[in-house]
Short mmCIF file of C-alpha atoms and ligand atoms in Angstrom, two decimals:
data_model
loop_
_atom_site.label_atom_id
_atom_site.label_comp_id
_atom_site.label_asym_id
_atom_site.label_seq_id
_atom_site.Cartn_x
_atom_site.Cartn_y
_atom_site.Cartn_z
CA MET D 1 -247.08 -48.89 -66.94
CA ALA D 2 -246.40 -49.85 -70.82
CA ASN D 3 -249.56 -51.67 -71.21
CA ARG D 4 -251.38 -48.87 -70.23
CA GLY D 5 -251.23 -47.49 -73.55
CA ASN D 6 -250.57 -43.54 -74.20
CA PHE D 7 -251.60 -41.07 -76.26
CA SER D 8 -249.30 -40.60 -79.52
CA GLY D 9 -247.97 -36.97 -78.63
CA ARG D 10 -249.50 -33.50 -77.96
CA ILE D 11 -252.16 -33.36 -80.77
CA GLY D 12 -253.58 -36.76 -80.06
CA PHE D 13 -253.79 -35.62 -76.49
CA ILE D 14 -255.64 -32.53 -77.03
CA LEU D 15 -257.62 -33.96 -80.14
CA ALA D 16 -258.89 -36.57 -77.58
CA ALA D 17 -259.60 -34.27 -74.75
CA ALA D 18 -261.39 -31.54 -76.76
CA GLY D 19 -263.48 -34.91 -78.19
CA SER D 20 -264.18 -35.27 -74.56
CA ALA D 21 -265.15 -31.65 -74.04
CA VAL D 22 -267.08 -30.81 -76.88
CA GLY D 23 -270.01 -32.82 -77.24
CA LEU D 24 -273.96 -32.35 -76.73
CA GLY D 25 -272.91 -30.03 -73.86
CA ASN D 26 -272.03 -27.91 -76.34
CA ILE D 27 -274.46 -28.14 -79.12
CA TRP D 28 -277.17 -29.19 -77.27
CA LYS D 29 -277.46 -27.92 -73.62
CA PHE D 30 -275.40 -24.77 -74.04
CA PRO D 31 -277.79 -23.20 -76.20
CA TYR D 32 -280.82 -23.81 -74.14
CA GLU D 33 -279.32 -23.06 -70.99
CA ALA D 34 -278.47 -19.94 -72.54
CA GLY D 35 -281.91 -19.53 -73.99
CA GLU D 36 -283.46 -19.91 -70.47
CA ASN D 37 -281.18 -17.47 -68.73
CA GLY D 38 -281.17 -14.74 -70.80
CA GLY D 39 -278.82 -15.46 -73.68
CA ALA D 40 -275.99 -13.06 -73.70
CA ALA D 41 -276.32 -12.29 -69.90
CA PHE D 42 -275.61 -16.19 -69.63
CA LEU D 43 -272.78 -16.03 -72.22
CA VAL D 44 -270.85 -13.41 -70.41
CA ILE D 45 -271.01 -15.07 -66.97
CA TYR D 46 -270.42 -18.70 -68.57
CA LEU D 47 -266.95 -17.25 -70.08
CA PHE D 48 -266.17 -15.50 -67.00
CA LEU D 49 -266.58 -18.52 -64.85
CA THR D 50 -264.53 -21.00 -67.12
CA PHE D 51 -261.56 -18.48 -67.21
CA LEU D 52 -261.93 -17.87 -63.59
CA PHE D 53 -262.64 -21.48 -62.23
CA CYS D 54 -262.53 -23.81 -64.89
CA TYR D 55 -259.07 -23.32 -66.74
CA PRO D 56 -257.07 -24.06 -62.80
CA VAL D 57 -259.28 -27.15 -62.34
CA MET D 58 -258.36 -28.43 -65.66
CA VAL D 59 -254.78 -27.79 -65.34
CA GLY D 60 -254.89 -29.53 -61.69
CA GLU D 61 -256.71 -32.08 -63.04
CA ILE D 62 -254.30 -33.43 -65.88
CA ALA D 63 -251.42 -32.59 -63.58
CA ILE D 64 -252.82 -34.97 -60.94
CA GLY D 65 -253.57 -37.70 -63.69
CA ARG D 66 -250.15 -37.19 -65.51
CA LYS D 67 -248.24 -37.18 -61.95
CA VAL D 68 -249.68 -40.62 -60.59
CA GLY D 69 -249.99 -42.16 -63.72
CA LEU D 70 -253.32 -43.89 -62.75
CA ASP D 71 -257.37 -43.85 -62.73
CA ALA D 72 -258.77 -41.28 -60.84
CA TYR D 73 -259.48 -43.14 -57.75
CA SER D 74 -255.82 -44.54 -57.49
CA SER D 75 -254.72 -41.47 -58.29
CA TYR D 76 -256.16 -39.76 -55.36
CA ARG D 77 -255.39 -42.43 -53.00
CA LYS D 78 -251.78 -42.50 -53.98
CA LEU D 79 -251.23 -38.73 -53.53
CA GLY D 80 -253.78 -38.16 -50.70
CA GLY D 81 -254.42 -41.58 -48.74
CA LYS D 82 -257.48 -43.36 -47.98
CA GLY D 83 -259.90 -40.77 -47.78
CA TRP D 84 -259.02 -38.85 -50.94
CA GLY D 85 -259.43 -42.29 -52.98
CA LEU D 86 -263.11 -41.78 -51.87
CA LEU D 87 -263.12 -38.31 -53.80
CA GLY D 88 -261.93 -40.91 -56.71
CA LEU D 89 -264.82 -43.14 -56.33
CA PHE D 90 -267.21 -40.32 -55.92
CA GLY D 91 -266.22 -39.16 -59.43
CA ILE D 92 -266.28 -42.44 -61.12
CA LEU D 93 -269.83 -42.61 -59.63
CA CYS D 94 -270.90 -39.36 -61.43
CA GLY D 95 -268.99 -40.48 -64.72
CA ILE D 96 -271.47 -43.45 -65.04
CA MET D 97 -274.39 -41.57 -63.98
CA ILE D 98 -273.71 -38.82 -66.60
CA LEU D 99 -273.01 -41.35 -69.05
CA SER D 100 -276.25 -42.88 -68.41
CA PHE D 101 -278.62 -39.95 -69.27
CA TYR D 102 -275.91 -38.62 -71.78
CA ASN D 103 -276.64 -41.58 -73.71
CA VAL D 104 -280.25 -41.39 -74.04
CA VAL D 105 -279.83 -37.88 -75.73
CA ALA D 106 -277.09 -38.91 -78.00
CA GLY D 107 -280.07 -41.98 -78.98
CA TRP D 108 -282.47 -38.88 -79.98
CA ALA D 109 -279.46 -37.25 -81.99
CA PHE D 110 -278.77 -40.92 -83.59
CA GLY D 111 -282.71 -41.21 -84.11
CA TYR D 112 -283.01 -37.59 -85.77
CA PHE D 113 -280.04 -38.90 -87.93
CA LEU D 114 -281.72 -41.60 -89.58
CA GLU D 115 -285.40 -39.91 -89.45
CA ILE D 116 -283.80 -36.90 -91.91
CA SER D 117 -281.66 -38.87 -93.82
CA PHE D 118 -283.67 -41.69 -94.22
CA GLY D 119 -287.34 -41.24 -93.23
CA SER D 120 -289.56 -38.30 -93.57
CA LEU D 121 -288.82 -35.93 -90.62
CA LEU D 122 -288.70 -32.59 -92.57
CA ASP D 123 -292.14 -33.41 -93.45
CA GLU D 124 -293.70 -32.92 -90.54
CA PRO D 125 -295.98 -30.05 -89.63
CA SER D 126 -294.53 -29.14 -86.36
CA PHE D 127 -291.20 -30.19 -85.42
CA SER D 128 -292.29 -29.53 -81.72
CA ASP D 129 -295.23 -32.11 -81.92
CA PHE D 130 -292.62 -34.32 -83.31
CA PHE D 131 -289.97 -34.25 -80.63
CA SER D 132 -292.91 -34.35 -78.03
CA ARG D 133 -293.80 -37.58 -79.73
CA TYR D 134 -290.38 -38.99 -80.36
CA VAL D 135 -288.84 -38.96 -76.70
CA VAL D 136 -291.97 -41.28 -75.79
CA ASP D 137 -291.74 -43.49 -78.15
CA PHE D 138 -290.15 -46.14 -76.06
CA TRP D 139 -288.76 -48.63 -79.45
CA ASP D 140 -286.78 -45.87 -81.07
CA ASN D 141 -285.13 -44.41 -77.56
CA LEU D 142 -283.99 -48.02 -76.85
CA ILE D 143 -283.03 -49.22 -80.12
CA PHE D 144 -281.05 -45.96 -80.97
CA SER D 145 -279.46 -45.83 -77.30
CA PHE D 146 -278.63 -49.00 -76.85
CA CYS D 147 -276.78 -48.63 -80.50
CA PHE D 148 -274.85 -45.64 -79.22
CA MET D 149 -273.87 -47.23 -75.98
CA PHE D 150 -272.80 -50.57 -78.35
CA ILE D 151 -270.53 -48.37 -80.15
CA THR D 152 -269.04 -45.97 -77.49
CA ALA D 153 -268.23 -49.76 -76.26
CA PHE D 154 -266.23 -50.98 -79.30
CA ILE D 155 -264.14 -48.28 -79.30
CA VAL D 156 -263.30 -48.17 -75.81
CA VAL D 157 -262.44 -51.34 -76.27
CA LYS D 158 -259.66 -50.77 -79.06
CA GLY D 159 -257.94 -48.63 -75.84
CA VAL D 160 -256.69 -45.25 -75.80
CA GLN D 161 -254.71 -44.91 -78.90
CA ARG D 162 -256.29 -46.48 -81.55
CA GLY D 163 -259.64 -46.18 -80.29
CA ILE D 164 -260.16 -42.70 -78.81
CA GLU D 165 -257.54 -40.90 -80.35
CA ALA D 166 -258.44 -41.97 -84.15
CA ALA D 167 -261.88 -41.27 -83.71
CA SER D 168 -261.30 -37.46 -82.51
CA ARG D 169 -259.02 -36.70 -85.10
CA ILE D 170 -261.33 -37.14 -87.81
CA MET D 171 -264.77 -36.05 -86.60
CA MET D 172 -264.09 -32.70 -84.75
CA PRO D 173 -262.57 -30.88 -87.79
CA ALA D 174 -265.67 -32.09 -89.70
CA LEU D 175 -267.85 -31.00 -86.94
CA LEU D 176 -266.35 -27.62 -86.97
CA ILE D 177 -266.73 -26.55 -90.81
CA ILE D 178 -269.92 -28.06 -90.79
CA LEU D 179 -270.91 -25.81 -88.10
CA VAL D 180 -269.49 -22.61 -89.64
CA LEU D 181 -271.16 -23.61 -93.01
CA LEU D 182 -274.64 -23.49 -91.11
CA ILE D 183 -273.85 -19.99 -89.50
CA VAL D 184 -273.20 -18.55 -92.67
CA TYR D 185 -276.53 -19.57 -94.20
CA SER D 186 -278.68 -18.94 -90.93
CA LEU D 187 -277.44 -15.36 -90.61
CA THR D 188 -279.15 -14.69 -94.16
CA LEU D 189 -282.54 -15.89 -92.74
CA PRO D 190 -285.05 -12.96 -92.14
CA ASN D 191 -285.22 -11.66 -88.32
CA ALA D 192 -281.84 -13.39 -88.22
CA MET D 193 -280.05 -10.24 -86.52
CA ALA D 194 -282.70 -10.09 -83.77
CA GLY D 195 -281.40 -13.76 -82.40
CA VAL D 196 -277.64 -12.53 -82.81
CA ARG D 197 -278.75 -9.36 -80.74
CA PHE D 198 -280.38 -11.72 -77.99
CA TYR D 199 -277.20 -13.97 -78.11
CA VAL D 200 -274.36 -11.19 -77.99
CA LEU D 201 -276.02 -8.13 -76.05
CA PRO D 202 -275.93 -8.52 -72.54
CA ASP D 203 -279.32 -7.33 -70.35
CA LEU D 204 -277.57 -7.39 -66.97
CA THR D 205 -280.81 -7.30 -65.35
CA GLU D 206 -281.00 -10.78 -66.26
CA ILE D 207 -278.67 -12.23 -64.54
CA LYS D 208 -280.39 -13.95 -61.61
CA LEU D 209 -279.05 -16.45 -59.01
CA SER D 210 -280.35 -19.55 -61.40
CA THR D 211 -278.16 -18.08 -63.98
CA LEU D 212 -275.00 -18.31 -62.13
CA TYR D 213 -275.99 -21.82 -61.10
CA SER D 214 -276.89 -23.16 -64.82
CA ALA D 215 -273.38 -21.35 -65.98
CA MET D 216 -271.20 -22.61 -63.50
CA GLY D 217 -272.97 -26.23 -64.06
CA GLN D 218 -272.79 -25.54 -67.52
CA ALA D 219 -269.10 -24.67 -67.72
CA PHE D 220 -267.58 -28.03 -65.50
CA PHE D 221 -270.03 -30.14 -67.56
CA SER D 222 -269.06 -29.09 -71.28
CA LEU D 223 -265.39 -29.00 -70.38
CA SER D 224 -265.37 -32.55 -68.64
CA LEU D 225 -264.51 -31.30 -65.28
CA GLY D 226 -265.23 -32.17 -61.70
CA MET D 227 -265.13 -36.02 -61.75
CA GLY D 228 -261.75 -37.19 -63.07
CA ALA D 229 -262.13 -37.74 -67.19
CA LEU D 230 -259.03 -35.27 -67.38
CA ILE D 231 -257.26 -36.81 -64.33
CA THR D 232 -258.05 -40.40 -66.26
CA TYR D 233 -256.72 -38.78 -69.63
CA GLY D 234 -253.88 -36.94 -67.80
CA SER D 235 -252.45 -40.02 -67.01
CA TYR D 236 -251.94 -41.53 -70.68
CA LEU D 237 -250.18 -38.38 -71.29
CA ASP D 238 -246.03 -38.40 -71.49
CA LYS D 239 -244.05 -36.07 -69.14
CA LYS D 240 -242.81 -33.89 -72.33
CA GLN D 241 -245.97 -31.90 -73.10
CA ASN D 242 -246.91 -28.88 -71.61
CA ILE D 243 -250.22 -29.36 -69.66
CA LEU D 244 -250.91 -25.10 -69.59
CA SER D 245 -251.00 -24.94 -72.90
CA ALA D 246 -252.58 -28.05 -73.73
CA ALA D 247 -255.34 -27.25 -71.17
CA ALA D 248 -255.84 -23.53 -73.10
CA SER D 249 -256.38 -25.25 -76.33
CA ILE D 250 -259.05 -27.40 -74.90
CA THR D 251 -260.81 -25.11 -72.95
CA VAL D 252 -260.64 -22.67 -76.12
CA VAL D 253 -262.01 -25.01 -78.77
CA ASP D 254 -264.40 -26.35 -76.10
CA MET D 255 -265.71 -22.53 -75.56
CA SER D 256 -265.72 -21.92 -79.34
CA VAL D 257 -267.82 -24.98 -80.22
CA ALA D 258 -270.43 -23.66 -77.44
CA PHE D 259 -270.43 -20.26 -78.77
CA LEU D 260 -270.48 -21.09 -82.48
CA ALA D 261 -273.63 -23.25 -81.11
CA GLY D 262 -275.36 -20.44 -80.17
CA LEU D 263 -274.69 -18.45 -82.69
CA LEU D 264 -276.37 -20.85 -84.97
CA ILE D 265 -279.31 -21.59 -83.04
CA PHE D 266 -280.07 -17.92 -81.76
CA PRO D 267 -280.89 -16.70 -85.54
CA LEU D 268 -282.97 -20.01 -86.21
CA VAL D 269 -284.74 -19.19 -83.50
CA PHE D 270 -286.05 -15.97 -84.00
CA SER D 271 -286.28 -16.22 -87.37
CA GLN D 272 -288.97 -19.13 -87.11
CA GLY D 273 -290.53 -16.93 -84.49
CA GLN D 274 -289.93 -19.52 -81.49
CA SER D 275 -289.08 -18.63 -77.97
CA PRO D 276 -285.35 -19.57 -76.86
CA GLU D 277 -286.81 -20.80 -73.77
CA GLN D 278 -287.91 -24.77 -74.57
CA GLY D 279 -285.24 -26.32 -73.02
CA PRO D 280 -284.11 -29.75 -74.26
CA ALA D 281 -286.09 -29.97 -76.87
CA LEU D 282 -284.73 -26.51 -78.47
CA VAL D 283 -281.96 -27.61 -80.89
CA PHE D 284 -284.36 -30.76 -81.85
CA VAL D 285 -287.34 -28.21 -83.06
CA VAL D 286 -285.00 -25.52 -84.14
CA LEU D 287 -282.63 -27.12 -86.38
CA PRO D 288 -285.10 -29.29 -88.61
CA GLY D 289 -286.34 -25.78 -89.57
CA ILE D 290 -283.19 -24.72 -91.12
CA PHE D 291 -282.56 -27.79 -92.92
CA LYS D 292 -286.10 -27.57 -94.16
CA THR D 293 -285.86 -24.37 -96.19
CA MET D 294 -282.93 -26.15 -98.00
CA GLY D 295 -285.25 -28.48 -99.73
CA PRO D 296 -285.73 -31.59 -99.90
CA ILE D 297 -282.89 -33.03 -101.11
CA LEU D 298 -280.27 -30.61 -99.67
CA GLY D 299 -282.20 -30.52 -96.36
CA LYS D 300 -281.87 -34.43 -96.10
CA ILE D 301 -277.87 -34.01 -96.87
CA ILE D 302 -276.80 -31.47 -94.91
CA GLY D 303 -279.81 -31.80 -91.62
CA GLY D 304 -278.56 -35.73 -91.77
CA GLY D 305 -274.88 -34.80 -92.32
CA PHE D 306 -275.46 -32.44 -89.23
CA PHE D 307 -277.19 -35.03 -86.90
CA LEU D 308 -274.54 -37.58 -87.66
CA LEU D 309 -271.27 -35.28 -86.93
CA LEU D 310 -273.49 -34.57 -83.67
CA CYS D 311 -273.73 -38.02 -82.53
CA PHE D 312 -269.80 -38.12 -83.51
CA ALA D 313 -269.33 -35.17 -81.12
CA ALA D 314 -271.28 -37.24 -78.34
CA LEU D 315 -269.75 -40.47 -79.12
CA THR D 316 -265.89 -38.35 -78.25
CA SER D 317 -267.35 -37.46 -74.85
CA THR D 318 -269.59 -40.88 -74.24
CA ILE D 319 -266.05 -42.64 -74.79
CA SER D 320 -264.50 -40.31 -72.17
CA LEU D 321 -267.11 -40.91 -69.65
CA LEU D 322 -266.97 -44.90 -70.17
CA GLU D 323 -263.03 -44.68 -69.96
CA VAL D 324 -263.13 -43.10 -66.16
CA PRO D 325 -264.75 -46.63 -64.65
CA VAL D 326 -262.81 -48.55 -67.07
CA ALA D 327 -259.54 -47.37 -66.00
CA PHE D 328 -260.51 -48.08 -62.69
CA PHE D 329 -261.21 -51.16 -63.04
CA VAL D 330 -258.45 -52.07 -64.82
CA ASP D 331 -255.89 -50.47 -62.98
CA LYS D 332 -257.44 -51.31 -59.85
CA MET D 333 -258.75 -54.32 -59.90
CA LYS D 334 -256.33 -55.42 -62.64
CA VAL D 335 -260.19 -56.60 -64.92
CA ASN D 336 -259.39 -57.88 -68.51
CA ARG D 337 -260.44 -54.37 -69.90
CA LYS D 338 -262.01 -55.87 -72.70
CA LEU D 339 -264.56 -58.04 -70.79
CA ILE D 340 -264.97 -55.01 -68.19
CA THR D 341 -265.95 -52.36 -70.55
CA TRP D 342 -268.66 -54.55 -72.04
CA ILE D 343 -269.93 -55.15 -68.78
CA LEU D 344 -270.21 -51.27 -67.51
CA ALA D 345 -271.60 -50.29 -70.81
CA MET D 346 -274.58 -52.67 -70.53
CA SER D 347 -275.12 -52.04 -66.82
CA VAL D 348 -274.88 -47.78 -67.58
CA PHE D 349 -277.53 -48.72 -70.38
CA VAL D 350 -279.64 -50.24 -67.90
CA ILE D 351 -279.20 -47.17 -65.52
CA GLY D 352 -280.43 -44.90 -67.77
CA LEU D 353 -283.75 -46.54 -68.85
CA PRO D 354 -285.76 -44.34 -66.36
CA SER D 355 -284.40 -41.52 -67.49
CA MET D 356 -285.27 -42.74 -70.85
CA LEU D 357 -288.93 -43.05 -69.74
CA SER D 358 -289.00 -40.27 -67.81
CA LEU D 359 -290.03 -37.52 -70.38
CA GLY D 360 -294.03 -38.59 -70.32
CA ALA D 361 -293.14 -42.15 -71.33
CA VAL D 362 -293.67 -43.35 -67.55
CA ASP D 363 -295.95 -41.37 -65.48
CA SER D 364 -293.66 -42.35 -62.20
CA PHE D 365 -290.39 -41.67 -64.02
CA SER D 366 -291.86 -38.28 -65.37
CA SER D 367 -292.56 -36.35 -62.39
CA LEU D 368 -290.74 -37.38 -59.12
CA PRO D 369 -292.11 -36.16 -55.64
CA PHE D 370 -289.26 -35.53 -53.89
CA TYR D 371 -287.45 -33.29 -56.73
CA GLN D 372 -290.55 -31.01 -57.04
CA GLY D 373 -292.58 -33.22 -59.65
CA ARG D 374 -289.48 -32.66 -61.91
CA SER D 375 -288.52 -35.62 -64.17
CA THR D 376 -285.66 -38.65 -63.57
CA LEU D 377 -283.54 -36.85 -66.36
CA ASP D 378 -283.45 -33.54 -64.68
CA PHE D 379 -282.64 -35.22 -61.16
CA VAL D 380 -280.09 -37.44 -62.35
CA SER D 381 -278.52 -34.85 -64.75
CA GLU D 382 -278.73 -32.03 -61.93
CA LEU D 383 -277.73 -34.20 -59.32
CA PHE D 384 -274.59 -35.77 -61.08
CA SER D 385 -273.37 -32.81 -63.04
CA ASP D 386 -274.72 -29.36 -62.32
CA ILE D 387 -274.31 -30.22 -58.49
CA SER D 388 -271.57 -32.63 -58.34
CA LEU D 389 -269.26 -31.28 -60.98
CA PRO D 390 -268.47 -27.95 -59.20
CA LEU D 391 -268.39 -29.85 -56.00
CA GLY D 392 -265.81 -32.07 -57.16
CA GLY D 393 -263.85 -29.38 -58.62
CA CYS D 394 -264.03 -27.69 -55.40
CA LEU D 395 -263.20 -30.63 -53.45
CA MET D 396 -259.90 -31.02 -56.15
CA SER D 397 -258.75 -27.65 -55.23
CA ILE D 398 -259.24 -28.15 -51.19
CA PHE D 399 -257.09 -31.68 -52.14
CA ILE D 400 -254.71 -29.73 -53.87
CA ALA D 401 -254.48 -26.70 -51.67
CA THR D 402 -254.13 -28.49 -48.18
CA ARG D 403 -253.10 -32.61 -49.03
CA TRP D 404 -250.51 -32.73 -52.24
CA GLY D 405 -249.48 -29.07 -51.81
CA THR D 406 -249.24 -26.23 -54.68
CA ALA D 407 -245.50 -26.50 -54.45
CA ASP D 408 -245.63 -30.29 -56.28
CA LEU D 409 -248.49 -28.89 -58.18
CA SER D 410 -246.01 -26.51 -59.65
CA GLU D 411 -243.47 -28.91 -60.10
CA GLU D 412 -245.66 -31.45 -62.11
CA LEU D 413 -246.70 -28.12 -64.18
CA ALA D 414 -243.04 -27.24 -64.65
CA THR D 415 -242.47 -30.67 -66.13
CA GLY D 416 -242.81 -29.61 -69.99
CA ASN D 417 -243.02 -25.77 -69.33
CA PRO D 418 -239.45 -24.93 -67.84
CA ASN D 419 -240.52 -21.35 -67.64
CA TYR D 420 -243.83 -21.93 -65.26
CA LYS D 421 -241.84 -21.69 -62.23
CA GLY D 422 -242.01 -17.88 -60.67
CA SER D 423 -244.54 -16.96 -63.36
CA PHE D 424 -247.71 -14.87 -63.39
CA LEU D 425 -249.50 -18.10 -64.23
CA GLU D 426 -248.11 -19.82 -61.41
CA ALA D 427 -248.78 -16.93 -58.98
CA TYR D 428 -252.64 -17.20 -60.81
CA ILE D 429 -253.47 -20.54 -60.57
CA ASN D 430 -251.86 -21.30 -57.27
CA VAL D 431 -254.17 -17.97 -55.85
CA ILE D 432 -257.18 -19.76 -57.54
CA ILE D 433 -256.90 -22.84 -56.33
CA LYS D 434 -255.50 -22.54 -52.64
CA TYR D 435 -258.01 -19.70 -51.63
CA VAL D 436 -260.91 -18.38 -54.47
CA ILE D 437 -261.98 -22.07 -55.75
CA PRO D 438 -262.30 -23.38 -51.99
CA VAL D 439 -264.15 -20.33 -50.81
CA VAL D 440 -266.26 -19.54 -53.61
CA LEU D 441 -267.24 -22.75 -54.89
CA GLY D 442 -267.71 -24.25 -51.34
CA ILE D 443 -270.28 -21.56 -50.81
CA PHE D 444 -271.85 -22.01 -54.20
CA SER D 445 -271.88 -25.74 -53.72
CA VAL D 446 -274.36 -25.59 -50.39
CA MET D 447 -276.59 -23.00 -52.15
CA ILE D 448 -276.82 -24.89 -54.98
CA ILE D 449 -277.78 -28.25 -53.11
CA ILE D 450 -280.59 -26.35 -51.28
CA GLU D 451 -281.54 -24.55 -53.87
CA LYS D 452 -282.13 -27.92 -56.02
CA PHE D 453 -284.14 -29.93 -53.25
CA PHE D 454 -285.78 -27.13 -51.55
CA GLY D 455 -286.11 -24.03 -53.45
CA LEU D 456 -283.93 -21.28 -52.85
CA GLU D 457 -284.95 -19.07 -54.75
CA LYS D 458 -288.38 -18.89 -52.98
CA LEU D 459 -286.93 -17.41 -49.94
CA PHE D 460 -285.06 -14.78 -51.70
CA GLY D 461 -287.85 -14.03 -54.25
CA ASN D 462 -286.45 -14.10 -57.77
N1 LIG J 1 -268.22 -32.22 -71.67
C1 LIG J 1 -268.88 -33.42 -72.27
C2 LIG J 1 -269.78 -32.43 -73.53
O1 LIG J 1 -270.05 -31.07 -73.39
C3 LIG J 1 -269.46 -34.31 -71.43
C4 LIG J 1 -268.71 -34.61 -71.08
C5 LIG J 1 -267.69 -35.83 -71.24
C6 LIG J 1 -268.45 -34.95 -69.56
N2 LIG J 1 -266.86 -36.34 -70.23
C7 LIG J 1 -267.06 -35.53 -69.10
C8 LIG J 1 -268.87 -34.17 -68.73
C9 LIG J 1 -266.81 -35.72 -67.82
C10 LIG J 1 -268.76 -33.96 -67.23
C11 LIG J 1 -267.39 -35.15 -67.09
O2 LIG J 1 -270.69 -33.18 -74.34
#
């Protein structure tokens, strides 16, 4: 397997996996989900779910990948037989579909970088009008999301170490630094503290069933779990590494970036007198506001810089999404890596076109009759991430519980961590994977499917 490539070591793996985790999910999706679901109430549930479910699932995925050393499909297939291979294929399909809409939003971020740095976005009288016009602009969207997919494929072609790892090494720390600087600045703005209160003081009466769904979907999405991305990355990890501590670092980094993004956005929302419940437009409407207050030159530099770094964060995520199907075709079908990368990237771009045109550009994509009149982008993102990722995590746990066995899981985890066996952590992970996740996530998955397609909340009336 020498020709598959490897990460250069512990830090390389953590950076790449954290690069996969940290992306638009943290900076674009997390704040608007929190804003729509009561702020601090969402934050509390999100943190709780991440520790309870997501950390064990992450450990399980990486262990499966490293054990077998192949793509998601081949890993399940080898450990579990043909039937379980289907779970790997399902994950690969989810990866393709998630990438298809993710790339559209990444295209917006890229467009915003250009419009702020080199255009006159910051002179606009209303950023919310600008955003509404922006998402229906056919050519801008087409060109920028195409560029994004092109760059993604370009890096994936270069392979694990030179491409993925090198990219993460520089971009991640830079993003963190600019985020912290912006937070410090935003906290000095008038009424910023109202935003901080909204974000950190939970009002538990705000917790509804939908808060739970959104937080669950968001936690899996943000950590890149439930579809085999970390099986794939785990397959490039060497046996000396400690999976448990690597997974802990990835989880903490991802949570911290999401937390910081909220800490930046909500003070801005309140100081600009806006509503936190604006959905996907939120960061694109609120962030330019802070850059405008910095004056024309500094605003362009910092604002452009921020969106550029957001693009980098998105890029380390799109890379991981594309890597999943690429690894499958290379490992399983023995196809030439370069060729299949380009074919897949261009196909995913085309698959994403309906999502791209679903924010008002084309009516039939913007209002789906079978999905309560909502957009294709909502449909694809909810079906393949909010629903499928927790379901994928649940099935992975059932796979470990009933097929591979927690004893083998422990064996793999003890490789690189000699104290693991007999530890409290081992007991915790085994109980969660064997009993808690299959039951709780199983029930949850059924409920969310009913809710999304038929509106469960109508039945319960809240
Ligand atoms: N986690 C990334 C984000 O927050 C998105 C992402 C990358 C992803 N790879 C994934 C989501 C795999 C689910 C599965 O932006």
